[in-house]
Coordinates of C-alpha atoms in Angstrom, one line a residue:
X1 CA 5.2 -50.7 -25.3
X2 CA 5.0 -49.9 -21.4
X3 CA 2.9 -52.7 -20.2
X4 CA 0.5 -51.8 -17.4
X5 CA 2.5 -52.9 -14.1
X6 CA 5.2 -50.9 -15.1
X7 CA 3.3 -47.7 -15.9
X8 CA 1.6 -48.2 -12.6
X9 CA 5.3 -47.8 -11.0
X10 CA 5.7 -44.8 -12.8
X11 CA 2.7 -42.6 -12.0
X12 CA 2.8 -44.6 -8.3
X13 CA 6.8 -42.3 -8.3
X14 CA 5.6 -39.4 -10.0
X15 CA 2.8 -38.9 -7.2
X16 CA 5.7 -39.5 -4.3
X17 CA 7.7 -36.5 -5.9
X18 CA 5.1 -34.3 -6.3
X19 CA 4.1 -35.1 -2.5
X20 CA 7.9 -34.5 -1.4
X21 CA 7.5 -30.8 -0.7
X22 CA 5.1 -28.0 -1.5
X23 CA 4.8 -24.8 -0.8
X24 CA 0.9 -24.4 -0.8
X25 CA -1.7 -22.3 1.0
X26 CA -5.7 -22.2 1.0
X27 CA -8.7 -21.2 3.0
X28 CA -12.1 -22.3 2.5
X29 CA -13.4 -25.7 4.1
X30 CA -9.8 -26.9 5.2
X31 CA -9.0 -29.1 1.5
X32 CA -6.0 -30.1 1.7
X33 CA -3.1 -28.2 0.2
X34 CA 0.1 -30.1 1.0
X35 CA 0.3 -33.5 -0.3
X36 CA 1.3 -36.2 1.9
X37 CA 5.2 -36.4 2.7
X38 CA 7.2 -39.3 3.1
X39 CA 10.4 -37.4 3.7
X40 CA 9.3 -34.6 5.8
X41 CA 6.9 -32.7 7.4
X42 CA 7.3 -29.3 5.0
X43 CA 5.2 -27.0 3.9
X44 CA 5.2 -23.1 3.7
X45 CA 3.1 -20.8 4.0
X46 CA 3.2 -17.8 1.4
X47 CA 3.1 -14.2 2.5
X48 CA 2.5 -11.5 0.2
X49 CA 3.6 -7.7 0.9
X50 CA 2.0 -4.4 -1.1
X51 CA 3.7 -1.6 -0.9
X52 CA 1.1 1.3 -2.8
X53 CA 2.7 4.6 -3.9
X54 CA 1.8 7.9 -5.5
X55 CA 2.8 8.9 -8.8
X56 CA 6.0 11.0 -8.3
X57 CA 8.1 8.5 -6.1
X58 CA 10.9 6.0 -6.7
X59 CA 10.5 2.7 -4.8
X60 CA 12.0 3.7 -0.9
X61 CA 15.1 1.6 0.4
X62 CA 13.6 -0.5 3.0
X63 CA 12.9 -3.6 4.9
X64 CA 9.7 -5.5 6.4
X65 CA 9.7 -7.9 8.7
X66 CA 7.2 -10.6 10.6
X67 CA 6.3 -11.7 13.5
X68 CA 5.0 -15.3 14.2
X69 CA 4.0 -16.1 17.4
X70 CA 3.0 -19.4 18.8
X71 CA -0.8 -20.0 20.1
X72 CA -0.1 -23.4 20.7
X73 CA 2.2 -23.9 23.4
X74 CA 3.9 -27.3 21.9
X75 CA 3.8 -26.0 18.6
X76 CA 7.1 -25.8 16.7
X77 CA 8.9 -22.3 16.2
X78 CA 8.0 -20.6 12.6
X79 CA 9.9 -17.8 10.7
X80 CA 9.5 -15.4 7.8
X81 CA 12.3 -14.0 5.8
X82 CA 12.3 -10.3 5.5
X83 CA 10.7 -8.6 2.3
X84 CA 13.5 -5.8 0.7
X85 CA 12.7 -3.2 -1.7
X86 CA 15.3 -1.2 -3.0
X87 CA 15.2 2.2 -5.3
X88 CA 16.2 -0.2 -8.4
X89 CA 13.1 -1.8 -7.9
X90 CA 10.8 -1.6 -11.3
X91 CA 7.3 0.2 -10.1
X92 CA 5.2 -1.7 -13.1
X93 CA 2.1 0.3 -14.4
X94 CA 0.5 2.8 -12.2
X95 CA -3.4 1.7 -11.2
X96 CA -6.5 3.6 -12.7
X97 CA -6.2 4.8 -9.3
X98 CA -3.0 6.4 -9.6
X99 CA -1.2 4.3 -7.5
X100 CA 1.9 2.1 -8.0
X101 CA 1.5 -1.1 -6.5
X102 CA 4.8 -3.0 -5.8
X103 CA 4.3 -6.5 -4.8
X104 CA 6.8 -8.7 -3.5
X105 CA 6.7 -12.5 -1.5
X106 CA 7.9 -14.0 1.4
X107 CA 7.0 -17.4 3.1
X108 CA 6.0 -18.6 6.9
X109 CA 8.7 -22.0 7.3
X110 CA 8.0 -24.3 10.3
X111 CA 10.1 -26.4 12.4
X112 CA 9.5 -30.3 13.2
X113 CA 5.6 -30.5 14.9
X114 CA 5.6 -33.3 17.6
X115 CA 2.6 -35.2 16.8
X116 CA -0.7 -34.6 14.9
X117 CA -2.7 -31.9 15.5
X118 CA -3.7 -28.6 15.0
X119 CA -1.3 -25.7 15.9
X120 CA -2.1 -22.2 15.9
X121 CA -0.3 -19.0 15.4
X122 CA -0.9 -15.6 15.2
X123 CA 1.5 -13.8 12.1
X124 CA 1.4 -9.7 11.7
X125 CA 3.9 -7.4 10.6
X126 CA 7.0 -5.9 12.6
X127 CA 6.4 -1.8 13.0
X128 CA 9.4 0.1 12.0
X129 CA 10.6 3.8 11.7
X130 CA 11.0 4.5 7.7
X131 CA 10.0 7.8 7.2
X132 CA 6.7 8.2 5.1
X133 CA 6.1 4.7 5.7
X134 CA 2.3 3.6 7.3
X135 CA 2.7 0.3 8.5
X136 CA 0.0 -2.5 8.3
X137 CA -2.0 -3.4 11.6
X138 CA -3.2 -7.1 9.8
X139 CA -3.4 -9.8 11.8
X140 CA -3.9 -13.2 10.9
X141 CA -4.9 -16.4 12.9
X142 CA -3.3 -19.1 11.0
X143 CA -4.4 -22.9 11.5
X144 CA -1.7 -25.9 10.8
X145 CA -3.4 -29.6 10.3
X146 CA -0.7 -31.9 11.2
X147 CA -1.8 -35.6 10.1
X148 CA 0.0 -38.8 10.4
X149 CA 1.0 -40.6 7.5
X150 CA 0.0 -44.9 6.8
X151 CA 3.4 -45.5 7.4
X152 CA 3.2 -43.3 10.9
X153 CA 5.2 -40.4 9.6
X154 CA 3.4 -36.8 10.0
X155 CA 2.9 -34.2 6.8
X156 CA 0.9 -30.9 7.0
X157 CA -2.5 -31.7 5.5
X158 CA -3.7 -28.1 5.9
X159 CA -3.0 -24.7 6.5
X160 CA -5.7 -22.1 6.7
X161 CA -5.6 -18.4 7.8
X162 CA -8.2 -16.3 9.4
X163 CA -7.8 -12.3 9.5
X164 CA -8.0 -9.7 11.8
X165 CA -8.6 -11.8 15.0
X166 CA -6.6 -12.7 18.1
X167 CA -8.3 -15.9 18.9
X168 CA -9.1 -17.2 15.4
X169 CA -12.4 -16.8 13.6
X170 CA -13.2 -19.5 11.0
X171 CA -15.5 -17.2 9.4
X172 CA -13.1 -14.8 8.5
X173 CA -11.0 -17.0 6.4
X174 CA -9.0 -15.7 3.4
X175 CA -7.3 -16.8 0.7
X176 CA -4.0 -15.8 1.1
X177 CA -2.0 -13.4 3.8
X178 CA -1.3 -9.9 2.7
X179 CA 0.4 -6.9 4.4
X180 CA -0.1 -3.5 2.9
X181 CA 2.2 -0.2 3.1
X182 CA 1.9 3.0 1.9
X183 CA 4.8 4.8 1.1
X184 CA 3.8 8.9 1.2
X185 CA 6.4 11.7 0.9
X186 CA 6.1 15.8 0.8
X187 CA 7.5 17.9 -1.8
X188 CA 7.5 21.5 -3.1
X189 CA 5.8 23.8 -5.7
X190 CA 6.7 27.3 -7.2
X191 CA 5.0 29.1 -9.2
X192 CA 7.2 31.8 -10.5
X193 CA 6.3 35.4 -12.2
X194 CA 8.9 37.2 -14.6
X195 CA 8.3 40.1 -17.3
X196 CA 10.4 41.1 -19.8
X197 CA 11.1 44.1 -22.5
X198 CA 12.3 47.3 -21.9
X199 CA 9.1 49.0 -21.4
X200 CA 7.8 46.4 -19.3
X201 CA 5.8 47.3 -16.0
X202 CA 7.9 45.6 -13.0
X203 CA 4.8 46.3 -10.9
X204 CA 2.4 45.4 -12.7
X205 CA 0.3 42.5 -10.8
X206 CA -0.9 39.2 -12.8
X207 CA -3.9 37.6 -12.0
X208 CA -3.7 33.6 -11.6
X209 CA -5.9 30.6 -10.9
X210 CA -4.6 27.5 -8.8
X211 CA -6.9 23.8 -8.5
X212 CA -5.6 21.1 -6.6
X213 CA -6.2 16.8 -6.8
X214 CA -5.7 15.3 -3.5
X215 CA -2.9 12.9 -4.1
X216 CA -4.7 9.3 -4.1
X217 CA -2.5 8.2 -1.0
X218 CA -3.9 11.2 1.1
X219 CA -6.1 10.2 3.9
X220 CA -8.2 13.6 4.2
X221 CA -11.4 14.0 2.0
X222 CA -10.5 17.8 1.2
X223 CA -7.2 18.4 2.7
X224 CA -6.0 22.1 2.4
X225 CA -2.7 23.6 1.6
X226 CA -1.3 27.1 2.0
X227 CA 1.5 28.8 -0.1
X228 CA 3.7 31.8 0.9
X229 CA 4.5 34.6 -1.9
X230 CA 8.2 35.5 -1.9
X231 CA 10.1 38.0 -3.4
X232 CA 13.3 36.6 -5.9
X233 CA 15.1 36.7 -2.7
X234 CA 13.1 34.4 -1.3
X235 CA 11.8 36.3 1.6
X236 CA 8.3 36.2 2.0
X237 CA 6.6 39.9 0.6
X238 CA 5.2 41.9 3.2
X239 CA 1.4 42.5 3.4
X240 CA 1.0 40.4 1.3
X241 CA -1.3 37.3 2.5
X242 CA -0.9 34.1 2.2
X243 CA -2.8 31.7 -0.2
X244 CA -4.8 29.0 1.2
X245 CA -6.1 26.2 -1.8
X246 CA -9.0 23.0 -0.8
X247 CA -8.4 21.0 -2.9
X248 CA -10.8 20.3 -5.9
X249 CA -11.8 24.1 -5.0
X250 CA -9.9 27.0 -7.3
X251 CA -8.3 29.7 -5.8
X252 CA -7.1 32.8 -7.2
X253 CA -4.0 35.0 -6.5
X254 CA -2.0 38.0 -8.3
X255 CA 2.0 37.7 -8.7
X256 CA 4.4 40.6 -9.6
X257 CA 7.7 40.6 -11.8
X258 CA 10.0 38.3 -9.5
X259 CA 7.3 37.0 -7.2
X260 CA 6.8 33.5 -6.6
X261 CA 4.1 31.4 -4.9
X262 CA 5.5 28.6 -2.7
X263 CA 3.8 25.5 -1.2
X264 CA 6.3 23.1 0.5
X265 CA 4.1 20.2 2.1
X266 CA 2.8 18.8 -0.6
X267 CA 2.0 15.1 -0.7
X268 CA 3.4 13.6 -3.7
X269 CA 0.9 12.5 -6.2
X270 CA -1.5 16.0 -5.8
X271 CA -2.0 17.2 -9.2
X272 CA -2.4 20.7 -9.8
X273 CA -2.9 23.2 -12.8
X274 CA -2.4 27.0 -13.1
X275 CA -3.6 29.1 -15.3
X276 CA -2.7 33.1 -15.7
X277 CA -6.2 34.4 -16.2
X278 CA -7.1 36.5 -19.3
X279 CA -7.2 40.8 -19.1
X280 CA -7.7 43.5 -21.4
X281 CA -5.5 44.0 -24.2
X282 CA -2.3 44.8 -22.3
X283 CA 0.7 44.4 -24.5
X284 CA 1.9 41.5 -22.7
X285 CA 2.5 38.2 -24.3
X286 CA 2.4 35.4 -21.8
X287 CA 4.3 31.8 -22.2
X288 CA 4.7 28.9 -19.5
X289 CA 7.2 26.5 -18.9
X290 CA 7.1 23.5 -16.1
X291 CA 9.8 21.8 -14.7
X292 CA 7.9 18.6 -14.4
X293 CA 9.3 16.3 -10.8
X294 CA 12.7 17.3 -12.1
X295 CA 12.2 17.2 -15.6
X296 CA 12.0 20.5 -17.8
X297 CA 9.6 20.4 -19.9
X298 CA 9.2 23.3 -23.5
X299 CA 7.7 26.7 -23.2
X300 CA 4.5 27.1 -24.5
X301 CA 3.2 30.9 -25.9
X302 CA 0.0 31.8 -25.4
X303 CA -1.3 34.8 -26.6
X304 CA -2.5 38.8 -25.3
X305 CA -6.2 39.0 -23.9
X306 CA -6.1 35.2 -23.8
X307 CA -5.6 32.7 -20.7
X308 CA -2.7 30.4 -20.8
X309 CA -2.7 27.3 -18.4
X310 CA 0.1 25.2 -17.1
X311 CA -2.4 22.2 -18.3
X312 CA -2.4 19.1 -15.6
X313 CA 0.7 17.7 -13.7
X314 CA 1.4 15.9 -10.9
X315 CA 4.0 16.6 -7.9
X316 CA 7.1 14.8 -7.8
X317 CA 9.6 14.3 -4.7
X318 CA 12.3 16.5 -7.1
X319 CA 11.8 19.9 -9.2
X320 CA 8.7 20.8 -9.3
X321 CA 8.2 24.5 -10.7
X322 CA 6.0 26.4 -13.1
X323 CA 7.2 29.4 -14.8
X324 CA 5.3 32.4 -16.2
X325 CA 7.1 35.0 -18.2
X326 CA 5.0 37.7 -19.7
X327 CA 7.0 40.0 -22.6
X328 CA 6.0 43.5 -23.3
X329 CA 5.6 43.9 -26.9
X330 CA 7.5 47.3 -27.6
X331 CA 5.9 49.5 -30.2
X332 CA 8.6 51.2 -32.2
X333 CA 8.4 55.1 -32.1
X334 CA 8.0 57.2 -35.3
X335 CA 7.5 60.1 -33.5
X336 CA 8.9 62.5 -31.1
X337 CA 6.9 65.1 -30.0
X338 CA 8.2 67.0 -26.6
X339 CA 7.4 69.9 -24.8
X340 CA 11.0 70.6 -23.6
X341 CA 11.9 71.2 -27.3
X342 CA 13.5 75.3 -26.8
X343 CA 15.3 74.2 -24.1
X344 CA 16.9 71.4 -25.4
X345 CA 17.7 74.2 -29.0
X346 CA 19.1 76.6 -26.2
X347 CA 21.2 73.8 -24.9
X348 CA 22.6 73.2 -28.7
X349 CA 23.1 76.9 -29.5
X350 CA 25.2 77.3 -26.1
X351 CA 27.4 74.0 -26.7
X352 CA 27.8 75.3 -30.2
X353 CA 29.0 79.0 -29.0
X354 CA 31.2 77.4 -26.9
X355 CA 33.0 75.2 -29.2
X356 CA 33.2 78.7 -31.7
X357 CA 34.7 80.6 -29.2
X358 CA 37.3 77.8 -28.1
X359 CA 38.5 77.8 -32.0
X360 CA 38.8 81.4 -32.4
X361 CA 40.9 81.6 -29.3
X362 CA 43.1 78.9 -30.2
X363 CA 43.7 80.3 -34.1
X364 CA 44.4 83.7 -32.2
X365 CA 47.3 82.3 -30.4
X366 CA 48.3 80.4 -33.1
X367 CA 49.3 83.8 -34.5

């Protein structure tokens, strides 16, 4: 059995390791969140980085970095690692918001402090020049107790952080340091018109309806979008207007055999559906297919006098198209009944009189 001096030795060693070095961070009433260090002074501060995304992106290639700056002019320097993300990264579960979240860490390191004290600095995030990237105007005021030690060494005995002041503001203290991105990117939409059969009407103009979402990264409270209609060639159809959508508010539009509506500044993340409205019994069965941020997706038939919609999607940074293809359903003919009928039998009795004549001849000379 441990007797009681020597378990006393043990929990006295246990509490020295646990004190060696900590990475710990706090606000609140300045507690203490580094334990006291016989070895060194260390403690680090933990910085967390956010970076939110639509639906319909991959995780960007890029690099954040910090700035710490001294407040105290004694005070030792202090660094941050950069934060990478990469397009491997793993996105996680998109947010009843319909954002991705993608978090990552990083951590404030100090150099030797002189003597005990409190020393101040002032930690925000470096601005850089990724495209589609907003970068995050946070600042925060952070506080580092330095005590001394009973054995007149000096550990970090607090570390608080204050946000969004220049001076420090002990009422605006939070529990941890966060920096948060948004990652936004355009993309493209067509929505595409084709008829088929051999009796088919190639001007024949199909009447569609077009709703928008705002993408939940979009800064406007009702943005609006316009769309061009082309021609198969891709050259935008002459007198022909353009088609301007708010979102959350339909708009309507008519496409042609060949035609196609085309936005291409859409912010990824907008969701949209289409929906070929219903007419009168026209012979025209309609079916849709959508080529889903890159992914084709199966048609789907809908039926004459009847609406067919695209149902919701989103748009992606790749593919993002929705074809209509309406087939004429060909009645077959029992019946010919024309008007040109004698001179079509005068056509037959002169071909056949001809053909006589050209035997006879022949048999003649035959002879």
């Amino acid at each position: 059995m441990i007797n009681k001096k020597r378990l006393g030795v043990l929990l006295l060693a246990g509490t020295m390791i646990m004190g060696m070095s900590t990475t710990a961070f706090a606000a609140g009433n300045g507690t203490p969140t580094v334990g006291q260090s016989n070895v060194d002074q260390g403690a680090k501060a933990p910085i967390k980085k956010n970076l939110e995304m639509a639906e319909g992106l991959d995780v960007p290639n890029a690099t954040f970095s910090f700035s710490v700056t001294k407040v105290t002019a004694d005070a030792p320097e202090a660094t941050i690692q950069p934060i990478q993300y990469a397009t491997t990264d793993e996105k996680g579960t998109v947010g009843a918001d319909g954002k991705y979240i993608v978090s990552k860490n990083s951590e404030i390191q100090f150099g030797t402090f002189p003597h005990a004290g409190e020393f101040a600095y002032r930690v925000t995030e470096t601005a850089g020049d990724l495209t589609g990237i907003t970068y995050s105007q946070e600042s925060y005021y952070l506080r580092v107790q330095v005590a001394n030690t009973d054995r007149g060494n000096l550990y970090i005995k607090t570390i608080t952080a204050e946000k969004g002041t220049e001076t420090g503001d002990k009422n605006n203290k939070v529990g941890e340091i966060v920096f948060t991105n948004t990652y936004r990117k355009n993309a493209s939409l067509e929505i595409m018109k084709n008829t088929e059969g051999k009796l088919a009407d190639k001007t024949k103009a199909f009447e569609f309806e077009l709703t928008f979402t705002k993408s939940p990264t979009e800064t406007q409270d009702a943005p609006t979008y316009t769309g061009t209609i082309k021609d198969k060639n891709g050259a935008a159809v002459q007198g022909v207007s353009p088609v301007t959508v708010t979102v959350g508010t339909p708009a309507t539009f008519s496409l042609k055999d060949g035609q196609k509506l085309v936005f291409d500044n859409l912010p990824a993340g907008t969701k949209y559906v289409v929906t070929e409205k219903a007419a009168e019994k026209d012979g025209y069965t309609p079916k849709v297919q959508v080529l889903d941020n890159g992914v084709r997706g199966q048609w789907y038939i809908g039926k004459d006098e009847e609406s067919l919609s695209s149902k919701e999607h989103f748009i992606g940074e790749n593919d993002n198209k929705v074809m209509f293809v309406n087939t004429y359903n060909d009645v077959p003919v029992t019946g010919i009944i024309m008007n040109n009928l004698p001179f079509i039998l005068l056509i037959g009795i002169a071909v056949l009189a001809f053909g006589t004549l050209a035997f006879l001849k022949k048999r003649r000379t035959s002879k």
